[in-house]
Short mmCIF file of C-alpha atoms in Angstrom, two decimals:
data_model
loop_
_atom_site.label_atom_id
_atom_site.label_comp_id
_atom_site.label_asym_id
_atom_site.label_seq_id
_atom_site.Cartn_x
_atom_site.Cartn_y
_atom_site.Cartn_z
CA SER A 208 0.10 -0.02 -0.05
CA LEU A 209 2.99 2.15 0.49
CA ALA A 210 3.47 2.62 -3.29
CA LEU A 211 -0.10 1.55 -4.63
CA TRP A 212 -2.11 4.53 -2.83
CA PRO A 213 0.16 7.34 -4.07
CA ILE A 214 0.47 5.76 -7.67
CA THR A 215 -3.10 5.46 -7.76
CA THR A 216 -3.54 9.10 -6.74
CA TYR A 217 -0.77 10.18 -9.20
CA PHE A 218 -2.59 8.62 -12.26
CA PHE A 219 -5.89 10.27 -11.29
CA ILE A 220 -4.06 13.62 -11.11
CA GLN A 221 -2.65 13.09 -14.25
CA ALA A 222 -6.04 12.16 -15.76
CA ILE A 223 -7.72 15.23 -14.32
CA GLN A 224 -5.06 17.60 -15.56
CA LYS A 225 -4.59 15.89 -19.04
CA ASN A 226 -7.69 13.71 -19.44
CA HIS A 227 -5.83 11.05 -21.59
CA TRP A 228 -7.47 7.80 -21.66
CA THR A 229 -4.27 5.91 -20.78
CA ASP A 230 -4.04 7.85 -17.26
CA TRP A 231 -7.63 6.88 -16.89
CA ALA A 232 -6.92 3.20 -17.59
CA PHE A 233 -3.86 3.02 -15.40
CA MET A 234 -5.82 5.00 -12.34
CA GLY A 235 -8.61 2.35 -12.77
CA LEU A 236 -6.16 -0.65 -12.79
CA PHE A 237 -4.31 0.44 -9.60
CA ALA A 238 -7.15 1.39 -7.96
CA GLY A 239 -8.46 -2.10 -8.42
CA ILE A 240 -5.18 -3.48 -7.34
CA ASN A 241 -5.26 -1.27 -4.27
CA ILE A 242 -8.58 -2.45 -3.14
CA LEU A 243 -7.45 -6.01 -3.44
CA ASN A 244 -4.34 -4.92 -1.29
CA LYS A 245 -6.68 -3.15 1.26
CA TYR A 246 -10.23 -2.22 1.57
CA VAL A 247 -9.66 1.03 2.84
CA CYS A 248 -8.62 2.18 -0.66
CA GLY A 249 -12.38 2.26 -1.07
CA VAL A 250 -12.49 5.43 0.76
CA LEU A 251 -9.97 6.85 -1.65
CA PHE A 252 -11.94 5.75 -4.67
CA LEU A 253 -15.12 7.41 -3.05
CA CYS A 254 -12.93 10.68 -2.67
CA PHE A 255 -12.17 10.52 -6.47
CA ILE A 256 -15.91 10.23 -7.20
CA LEU A 257 -16.86 13.10 -4.97
CA TYR A 258 -14.32 15.40 -6.60
CA LEU A 259 -15.54 14.33 -9.98
CA ILE A 260 -19.22 15.22 -9.07
CA GLY A 261 -18.55 18.15 -6.89
CA THR A 262 -16.12 20.02 -8.85
CA LYS A 263 -16.43 22.09 -12.05
CA LYS A 264 -13.48 20.30 -13.77
CA GLY A 265 -14.48 16.96 -12.35
CA ARG A 266 -17.80 17.23 -13.90
CA GLN A 267 -16.15 18.29 -17.12
CA ARG A 268 -14.15 15.30 -17.37
CA LEU A 269 -17.58 13.28 -16.59
CA CYS A 270 -18.62 14.33 -19.98
CA SER A 271 -16.03 12.11 -21.51
CA PHE A 272 -15.86 8.22 -21.59
CA SER A 273 -12.41 7.93 -20.11
CA PRO A 274 -13.53 8.16 -16.44
CA TYR A 275 -16.03 5.45 -17.08
CA LEU A 276 -13.20 3.16 -18.72
CA ALA A 277 -11.45 3.59 -15.16
CA GLY A 278 -14.29 2.45 -13.78
CA ILE A 279 -14.67 -0.55 -15.91
CA ILE A 280 -11.16 -1.58 -15.68
CA CYS A 281 -11.22 -1.21 -11.84
CA PHE A 282 -14.39 -3.46 -11.92
CA ILE A 283 -12.90 -6.02 -13.98
CA THR A 284 -9.91 -6.02 -11.76
CA ILE A 285 -11.68 -6.81 -8.57
CA LEU A 286 -14.56 -9.03 -10.14
CA PRO A 287 -13.06 -12.26 -9.09
CA HIS A 288 -12.55 -10.97 -5.55
CA LEU A 289 -16.14 -9.75 -5.67
CA LEU A 290 -17.38 -13.02 -6.67
CA TRP A 291 -15.37 -14.82 -4.08
CA LEU A 292 -16.72 -12.40 -1.46
CA VAL A 293 -20.21 -13.49 -2.68
CA GLU A 294 -19.48 -17.35 -2.46
CA THR A 295 -18.08 -17.32 1.15
CA LYS A 296 -20.76 -14.94 2.31
CA PHE A 297 -18.59 -11.99 2.95
CA PHE A 298 -16.52 -13.70 5.55
CA VAL A 299 -13.77 -11.26 5.11
CA VAL A 300 -15.96 -8.40 5.93
CA ASP A 301 -16.98 -10.10 9.12
CA TYR A 302 -13.48 -10.73 10.16
CA PHE A 303 -12.82 -6.91 9.57
CA LEU A 304 -15.63 -5.98 11.47
CA GLY A 305 -14.64 -8.56 14.34
CA ARG A 306 -11.34 -7.05 14.37
CA GLY A 307 -13.02 -3.61 15.29
CA GLU A 308 -15.57 -5.27 17.89
CA SER A 309 -15.75 -3.38 21.07
CA GLY A 310 -18.09 -5.63 23.07
CA VAL A 311 -21.27 -4.17 24.51
CA TYR A 312 -22.90 -1.47 22.22
CA LYS A 313 -22.98 1.92 23.85
CA PRO A 314 -24.27 5.27 22.40
CA ILE A 315 -21.10 7.11 23.41
CA ASN A 316 -19.29 4.75 21.10
CA HIS A 317 -20.24 7.10 18.15
CA LEU A 318 -18.21 9.91 19.84
CA ILE A 319 -15.42 8.13 21.74
CA PHE A 320 -14.31 5.92 18.93
CA PRO A 321 -14.04 8.42 16.01
CA LEU A 322 -12.43 10.78 18.32
CA LYS A 323 -9.81 8.31 19.64
CA PHE A 324 -8.99 7.37 16.03
CA LEU A 325 -8.67 10.84 14.98
CA ILE A 326 -6.46 11.68 17.90
CA ASN A 327 -4.19 8.70 17.15
CA GLN A 328 -3.65 9.85 13.40
CA ILE A 329 -2.89 13.39 14.66
CA ALA A 330 -0.31 11.84 17.13
CA PHE A 331 1.09 9.80 14.49
CA LEU A 332 1.40 12.83 12.16
CA LEU A 333 2.67 15.27 14.83
CA PRO A 334 6.24 14.52 14.31
CA VAL A 335 6.03 15.53 10.78
CA ILE A 336 3.87 18.49 11.32
CA LEU A 337 6.10 19.87 14.05
CA SER A 338 9.26 19.30 11.96
CA TYR A 339 7.74 20.97 8.92
CA PHE A 340 6.83 24.30 10.56
CA LEU A 341 9.76 24.45 12.91
CA ILE A 342 12.61 23.62 10.40
CA PHE A 343 11.46 25.37 7.25
CA LYS A 344 10.83 29.00 6.87
CA LYS A 345 7.47 30.48 5.49
CA LYS A 346 7.56 31.19 1.88
CA GLU A 347 5.39 34.16 0.46
CA THR A 348 3.43 33.18 -2.75
CA ASP A 349 1.34 35.27 -4.95
CA GLY A 350 -1.58 32.90 -4.54
CA LYS A 351 -2.99 29.62 -5.02
CA ASN A 352 -4.45 27.53 -7.79
CA LYS A 353 -8.27 26.99 -6.68
CA GLU A 354 -8.47 23.64 -8.72
CA ALA A 355 -5.15 22.36 -7.26
CA GLY A 356 -6.39 23.13 -3.88
CA GLN A 357 -9.45 21.26 -4.25
CA LEU A 358 -7.81 18.24 -5.87
CA LEU A 359 -5.17 17.97 -3.11
CA PHE A 360 -7.86 18.39 -0.30
CA CYS A 361 -9.83 15.42 -1.98
CA VAL A 362 -7.00 12.98 -2.04
CA GLY A 363 -4.93 14.30 0.98
CA THR A 364 -7.45 15.20 3.69
CA LEU A 365 -10.80 14.06 2.57
CA PRO A 366 -10.09 10.13 3.14
CA LEU A 367 -9.38 10.77 6.67
CA ILE A 368 -12.40 12.99 7.18
CA ILE A 369 -14.67 10.11 5.86
CA THR A 370 -13.47 7.35 7.76
CA VAL A 371 -13.80 9.40 10.95
CA CYS A 372 -17.43 10.23 9.81
CA VAL A 373 -17.98 6.49 8.98
CA SER A 374 -16.71 5.61 12.52
CA ALA A 375 -19.00 8.28 14.05
CA VAL A 376 -22.18 7.17 12.08
CA LEU A 377 -21.66 3.29 12.71
CA GLY A 378 -20.16 3.76 16.12
CA THR A 379 -17.65 1.35 14.88
CA LYS A 380 -14.13 0.75 16.79
CA LEU A 381 -11.28 1.46 14.19
CA ARG A 382 -7.74 0.29 14.79
CA THR A 383 -5.12 3.20 14.67
CA MET A 384 -3.17 1.13 11.78
CA TRP A 385 -6.15 1.18 9.52
CA GLY A 386 -5.69 5.08 9.16
CA PHE A 387 -1.87 4.86 8.18
CA PRO A 388 -2.79 4.69 4.22
CA LEU A 389 -4.92 7.68 4.70
CA LEU A 390 -1.97 9.87 5.80
CA TYR A 391 0.25 9.13 2.74
CA LEU A 392 -0.34 12.29 0.95
CA MET A 393 -0.61 14.61 3.81
CA PRO A 394 2.88 15.89 3.52
CA LEU A 395 2.08 17.15 -0.06
CA THR A 396 -1.02 18.80 1.23
CA LEU A 397 1.30 20.68 3.76
CA PHE A 398 3.51 21.93 1.01
CA TYR A 399 0.52 23.29 -0.89
CA PHE A 400 -1.45 24.84 1.75
CA PHE A 401 1.29 26.15 4.03
CA PRO A 402 4.23 26.82 1.40
CA ARG A 403 7.83 26.89 2.89
CA THR A 404 11.17 27.75 1.71
CA LEU A 405 13.40 24.88 1.10
CA ASP A 406 17.31 25.28 1.26
CA ILE A 407 20.32 23.04 2.14
CA LYS A 408 20.49 24.08 5.86
CA ALA A 409 16.88 23.12 6.23
CA GLU A 410 17.33 19.83 4.44
CA LYS A 411 20.52 19.07 6.75
CA ARG A 412 18.35 19.85 9.89
CA THR A 413 15.54 17.65 8.71
CA ILE A 414 17.90 14.67 8.18
CA LYS A 415 19.15 15.05 11.91
CA VAL A 416 15.57 15.49 13.21
CA ALA A 417 14.47 12.59 11.26
CA PHE A 418 17.17 10.28 12.66
CA ILE A 419 16.18 11.54 16.18
CA PHE A 420 12.28 10.65 15.54
CA LEU A 421 13.50 7.04 14.14
CA ILE A 422 15.27 6.68 17.48
CA LEU A 423 12.37 7.63 19.49
CA PHE A 424 9.88 5.68 17.36
CA ALA A 425 12.24 2.56 17.68
CA LEU A 426 12.04 3.17 21.56
CA ALA A 427 8.62 3.71 21.64
CA TYR A 428 8.04 0.34 19.82
CA LEU A 429 10.04 -1.60 22.12
CA GLY A 430 8.10 -0.04 25.07
CA GLN A 431 4.98 -0.97 23.62
CA ILE A 432 6.31 -4.39 23.09
CA ALA A 433 7.35 -4.59 26.86
CA PHE A 434 4.25 -3.18 28.26
CA ASN A 435 1.78 -4.94 26.05
CA LYS A 436 -1.09 -6.39 27.98
CA ASN A 437 -2.34 -8.69 25.17
CA LYS A 438 -1.61 -12.17 26.42
CA ASN A 439 -1.29 -13.72 22.95
CA PHE A 440 2.10 -11.65 22.57
CA GLN A 441 3.26 -12.96 26.00
CA THR A 442 2.99 -16.72 24.69
CA ASN A 443 6.15 -18.94 24.20
CA PRO A 444 4.75 -20.66 21.04
CA THR A 445 7.47 -23.31 20.70
CA GLN A 446 6.33 -24.36 24.63
CA LEU A 447 2.74 -24.31 23.54
CA VAL A 448 2.99 -26.01 20.37
CA GLN A 449 4.81 -29.01 22.25
CA VAL A 450 2.09 -29.15 24.93
CA LEU A 451 -0.59 -29.40 22.24
CA ASN A 452 1.15 -31.89 20.31
CA GLN A 453 1.41 -34.00 23.13
CA LYS A 454 -2.45 -33.92 23.99
CA TRP A 455 -2.97 -34.92 20.53
CA GLN A 456 -0.44 -37.74 20.88
CA ASN A 457 -2.50 -38.86 23.82
CA VAL A 458 -5.68 -39.16 21.56
CA PHE A 459 -3.90 -40.02 18.28
CA PRO A 460 -0.68 -42.10 19.22
CA ASP A 461 -0.02 -43.21 15.64
CA ARG A 462 -1.06 -40.00 13.83
CA PRO A 463 0.73 -36.64 13.29
CA LEU A 464 -1.03 -33.41 13.81
CA LYS A 465 -1.39 -32.53 10.19
CA TYR A 466 -4.67 -30.59 10.34
CA VAL A 467 -5.91 -27.75 12.80
CA GLY A 468 -9.03 -25.60 12.78
CA GLY A 469 -10.82 -22.90 14.57
CA HIS A 470 -9.33 -19.67 15.86
CA THR A 471 -7.09 -17.89 13.62
CA TRP A 472 -4.28 -16.99 15.91
CA TRP A 473 -3.92 -20.60 17.45
CA THR A 474 -4.28 -22.39 14.23
CA SER A 475 -1.77 -20.22 12.56
CA MET A 476 0.65 -20.72 15.60
CA MET A 477 0.28 -24.47 14.91
CA TYR A 478 1.06 -23.96 11.20
CA VAL A 479 4.06 -22.01 11.68
CA TYR A 480 5.92 -23.59 14.69
CA ASN A 481 4.63 -27.46 14.10
CA PRO A 482 6.56 -28.78 10.96
CA GLU A 483 3.81 -31.54 10.79
CA THR A 484 0.75 -29.26 10.46
CA GLN A 485 0.02 -29.09 6.63
CA ASN A 486 -3.52 -27.23 6.45
CA ILE A 487 -5.90 -24.97 8.50
CA LEU A 488 -9.59 -25.03 8.74
CA TYR A 489 -10.16 -21.15 9.51
CA HIS A 490 -13.10 -20.49 11.96
CA MET A 491 -14.36 -24.15 11.04
CA LEU A 492 -15.77 -22.48 7.86
CA PRO A 493 -15.24 -24.84 4.84
CA HIS A 494 -16.38 -22.53 2.35
CA THR A 495 -13.88 -19.82 3.29
CA SER A 496 -11.05 -22.30 3.26
CA ARG A 497 -11.30 -23.57 -0.30
CA TRP A 498 -7.88 -25.15 -0.18
CA PHE A 499 -8.97 -27.40 2.90
CA ASN A 500 -10.22 -31.02 1.69
CA MET A 501 -12.70 -32.20 4.36
CA ASP A 502 -12.24 -35.74 3.47
CA ASN A 503 -8.89 -35.28 5.17
CA ILE A 504 -10.40 -35.27 8.50
CA LYS A 505 -11.77 -38.66 8.19
CA GLU A 506 -8.46 -40.03 7.67
CA ASN A 507 -6.15 -37.90 9.67
CA GLY A 508 -8.38 -36.26 12.35
CA LEU A 509 -8.59 -32.48 13.33
CA MET A 510 -7.72 -30.58 16.30
CA VAL A 511 -9.84 -27.34 17.21
CA PHE A 512 -9.03 -24.44 19.07
CA SER A 513 -11.11 -21.48 20.35
CA GLU A 514 -10.59 -18.82 22.91
CA ASN A 515 -14.23 -18.97 24.41
CA GLU A 516 -16.53 -21.74 25.44
CA ALA A 517 -19.58 -20.41 23.48
CA GLU A 518 -17.89 -20.38 20.22
CA PHE A 519 -16.72 -23.66 20.72
CA GLN A 520 -20.20 -25.12 21.68
CA ALA A 521 -21.38 -23.44 18.28
CA TRP A 522 -19.00 -25.42 16.41
CA GLN A 523 -20.12 -28.48 18.08
CA LYS A 524 -23.82 -27.95 16.41
CA GLU A 525 -21.99 -28.02 13.17
CA TYR A 526 -19.55 -30.90 13.74
CA PRO A 527 -21.29 -33.19 16.12
CA ALA A 528 -18.12 -35.43 16.29
CA LEU A 529 -16.26 -32.72 17.75
CA SER A 530 -15.15 -33.60 21.31
CA GLY A 531 -14.72 -31.25 24.20
CA PRO A 532 -14.37 -28.45 24.92
CA TYR A 533 -11.44 -29.29 27.00
CA LEU A 534 -9.87 -26.01 28.85
CA TYR A 535 -6.12 -25.57 28.91
CA GLN A 536 -4.70 -22.53 30.72
CA HIS A 537 -1.27 -21.89 29.64
CA LYS A 538 1.31 -19.61 31.31
CA THR A 539 2.23 -16.31 29.84
CA HIS A 540 4.90 -13.71 30.95
CA ASN A 541 6.09 -10.30 29.74
CA TRP A 542 9.52 -8.98 29.54
CA PHE A 543 9.53 -8.30 33.29
CA LYS A 544 8.78 -11.98 34.02
CA LYS A 545 5.30 -11.01 35.05
CA GLU A 546 3.26 -14.36 34.77
CA GLY A 547 -0.51 -14.83 33.83
CA LEU A 548 -2.80 -17.38 32.31
CA LYS A 549 -4.61 -17.64 29.10
CA ASN A 550 -7.49 -19.71 28.19
CA MET A 551 -7.85 -21.97 25.43
CA TYR A 552 -10.71 -24.35 24.74
CA TYR A 553 -9.63 -27.32 22.41
CA GLY A 554 -11.27 -30.60 21.15
CA PHE A 555 -10.86 -33.19 18.71
CA ILE A 556 -12.55 -34.64 15.52
CA LYS A 557 -11.69 -38.32 15.36
CA GLU A 558 -13.46 -39.17 11.77
#
């Protein structure tokens, strides 16, 4: 996304300025690839549409065929994925919303969640903004191009505004990292709306400040790891895999643990750290794991993991042969050797 977001915007700006069909075609292609890379690119595409509808130059471009060509190419690019989403009953969307799940609904969420998301984005941008205004001197200009300002606002600032509004309307919790692509063009927006003078001394100061911030970011990241309260990150995966393998061997002494199913974190851990594990049935949903052959369960069995008992019992209704749930509490510890317990529910399908 670090390259796709800017290159999609570049071809859109080129298409608006020159109205060449090739620029529109490339814009549609990269917009489609960008959506396949991150769904949040749909916000950028929405900003393109708003610019075309809401500005004089945009409406002029809509009078030609080229913008519609871009839409057709984008649609063709993402069509296989759209068909897959329909076939899998939009499982990925459910997963996306689940990662932002905040528990019990509260009306105050419509205010707290977007405000928290916006503050986090501003905090992420703050070093750039402070450096820009403190290092570079103000530059006097004769005036600004209105059309250029509208275009930069739509691609540089509007995506963040729309995302915050969506969170406010739906009361949805957004993860901070989901907003990072929205900020890619913010520095360019700063250069336009707040022009500054560039010189060699300022460039040298910028390099020094950049190194300072890089060191601070590294220290902050280490601190975040050290004080992270998420017990998933405080788990020793090698030890856990050994314990789970032993539990499997107690039930299937003559079979290696080839297939696992259930919760994404635990199944992925088994796949990475257990050399015998060959395939995963994510969330126990065959239609979302097209690479998984259900007939393999009959021959080799399946070990299932969940973080809560209710979810496990729901799977048992779909898979009557699923035993358990058995509770296993494994030990966790952070950098300061503070120990805790993490619950895991597991079971087996023997045939």
